[in-house]
Amino acid sequence: MKKKGILHPELAYMVANVGHTDYIVVADKGYPVPKQVERINVGLTDNIPTVLDVLQALAEEMNIDRIVIT
């Protein structure tokens, strides 16, 4: 069992399987997600974790080519 890094099983699986041309969208609640797109909900309570918390955890686990903020 993992002790460090991303412990959320779905998020850890996504990080392990993301490819060079794949995109990841990290958004807060209410962001419209099409039904055909895989969605991983990591929300615990209102604003926990924040988008920046999730980005920091992802940056520690993987190489990020660029971040687009809209």
PDB file of C-alpha atoms in Angstrom:
ATOM      1  CA  MET A   1       0.000   0.000   0.000  1.00  0.00           C
ATOM      2  CA  LYS A   2       1.273   3.494  -0.882  1.00  0.00           C
ATOM      3  CA  LYS A   3       2.328   5.794   1.950  1.00  0.00           C
ATOM      4  CA  LYS A   4       3.356   8.893  -0.011  1.00  0.00           C
ATOM      5  CA  GLY A   5       2.323  10.898  -3.020  1.00  0.00           C
ATOM      6  CA  ILE A   6      -1.149  10.703  -4.488  1.00  0.00           C
ATOM      7  CA  LEU A   7      -3.132   8.173  -2.478  1.00  0.00           C
ATOM      8  CA  HIS A   8      -6.483   8.617  -4.245  1.00  0.00           C
ATOM      9  CA  PRO A   9      -6.659   5.413  -6.345  1.00  0.00           C
ATOM     10  CA  GLU A  10      -8.397   6.883  -9.399  1.00  0.00           C
ATOM     11  CA  LEU A  11      -6.089   9.919  -9.490  1.00  0.00           C
ATOM     12  CA  ALA A  12      -2.970   7.767  -9.035  1.00  0.00           C
ATOM     13  CA  TYR A  13      -4.139   5.513 -11.887  1.00  0.00           C
ATOM     14  CA  MET A  14      -4.727   8.535 -14.136  1.00  0.00           C
ATOM     15  CA  VAL A  15      -1.230   9.890 -13.411  1.00  0.00           C
ATOM     16  CA  ALA A  16       0.308   6.512 -14.213  1.00  0.00           C
ATOM     17  CA  ASN A  17      -1.547   6.266 -17.531  1.00  0.00           C
ATOM     18  CA  VAL A  18      -1.481   9.820 -18.898  1.00  0.00           C
ATOM     19  CA  GLY A  19       0.316  10.160 -22.236  1.00  0.00           C
ATOM     20  CA  HIS A  20       2.251  12.891 -24.020  1.00  0.00           C
ATOM     21  CA  THR A  21      -0.734  14.312 -25.893  1.00  0.00           C
ATOM     22  CA  ASP A  22      -3.326  13.936 -23.110  1.00  0.00           C
ATOM     23  CA  TYR A  23      -4.918  16.875 -21.316  1.00  0.00           C
ATOM     24  CA  ILE A  24      -5.971  17.045 -17.679  1.00  0.00           C
ATOM     25  CA  VAL A  25      -8.490  19.630 -16.515  1.00  0.00           C
ATOM     26  CA  VAL A  26      -8.445  20.557 -12.838  1.00  0.00           C
ATOM     27  CA  ALA A  27     -11.565  22.541 -12.013  1.00  0.00           C
ATOM     28  CA  ASP A  28     -13.667  23.507  -9.052  1.00  0.00           C
ATOM     29  CA  LYS A  29     -17.248  22.429  -8.516  1.00  0.00           C
ATOM     30  CA  GLY A  30     -19.773  23.375 -11.128  1.00  0.00           C
ATOM     31  CA  TYR A  31     -17.437  23.029 -14.110  1.00  0.00           C
ATOM     32  CA  PRO A  32     -19.426  21.480 -16.992  1.00  0.00           C
ATOM     33  CA  VAL A  33     -17.992  18.071 -17.894  1.00  0.00           C
ATOM     34  CA  PRO A  34     -19.319  16.224 -20.966  1.00  0.00           C
ATOM     35  CA  LYS A  35     -20.738  12.766 -20.223  1.00  0.00           C
ATOM     36  CA  GLN A  36     -18.177  10.972 -22.428  1.00  0.00           C
ATOM     37  CA  VAL A  37     -15.183  12.435 -20.538  1.00  0.00           C
ATOM     38  CA  GLU A  38     -13.704  10.581 -17.560  1.00  0.00           C
ATOM     39  CA  ARG A  39     -14.251  12.500 -14.338  1.00  0.00           C
ATOM     40  CA  ILE A  40     -12.429  12.034 -11.032  1.00  0.00           C
ATOM     41  CA  ASN A  41     -13.991  13.808  -8.070  1.00  0.00           C
ATOM     42  CA  VAL A  42     -11.463  14.518  -5.306  1.00  0.00           C
ATOM     43  CA  GLY A  43     -13.660  16.925  -3.350  1.00  0.00           C
ATOM     44  CA  LEU A  44     -13.931  16.384   0.379  1.00  0.00           C
ATOM     45  CA  THR A  45     -15.774  19.488   1.569  1.00  0.00           C
ATOM     46  CA  ASP A  46     -16.339  22.993   0.226  1.00  0.00           C
ATOM     47  CA  ASN A  47     -12.950  24.199  -1.134  1.00  0.00           C
ATOM     48  CA  ILE A  48     -11.028  21.189   0.202  1.00  0.00           C
ATOM     49  CA  PRO A  49      -8.892  20.445  -1.671  1.00  0.00           C
ATOM     50  CA  THR A  50      -8.451  23.622  -3.690  1.00  0.00           C
ATOM     51  CA  VAL A  51      -7.485  23.584  -7.363  1.00  0.00           C
ATOM     52  CA  LEU A  52      -3.990  24.713  -6.316  1.00  0.00           C
ATOM     53  CA  ASP A  53      -3.739  21.832  -3.813  1.00  0.00           C
ATOM     54  CA  VAL A  54      -4.530  19.343  -6.574  1.00  0.00           C
ATOM     55  CA  LEU A  55      -2.091  20.991  -8.999  1.00  0.00           C
ATOM     56  CA  GLN A  56       0.682  20.871  -6.388  1.00  0.00           C
ATOM     57  CA  ALA A  57       0.100  17.159  -5.777  1.00  0.00           C
ATOM     58  CA  LEU A  58       0.070  16.461  -9.530  1.00  0.00           C
ATOM     59  CA  ALA A  59       3.284  18.473 -10.036  1.00  0.00           C
ATOM     60  CA  GLU A  60       5.047  16.310  -7.435  1.00  0.00           C
ATOM     61  CA  GLU A  61       4.007  13.111  -9.250  1.00  0.00           C
ATOM     62  CA  MET A  62       4.389  13.989 -12.931  1.00  0.00           C
ATOM     63  CA  ASN A  63       6.004  16.291 -15.467  1.00  0.00           C
ATOM     64  CA  ILE A  64       3.685  19.106 -16.444  1.00  0.00           C
ATOM     65  CA  ASP A  65       4.334  20.624 -19.865  1.00  0.00           C
ATOM     66  CA  ARG A  66       2.155  23.699 -19.400  1.00  0.00           C
ATOM     67  CA  ILE A  67      -0.683  25.091 -17.345  1.00  0.00           C
ATOM     68  CA  VAL A  68      -3.489  27.077 -18.928  1.00  0.00           C
ATOM     69  CA  ILE A  69      -5.612  29.190 -16.586  1.00  0.00           C
ATOM     70  CA  THR A  70      -8.975  30.432 -17.803  1.00  0.00           C
TER      71      THR A  70
END
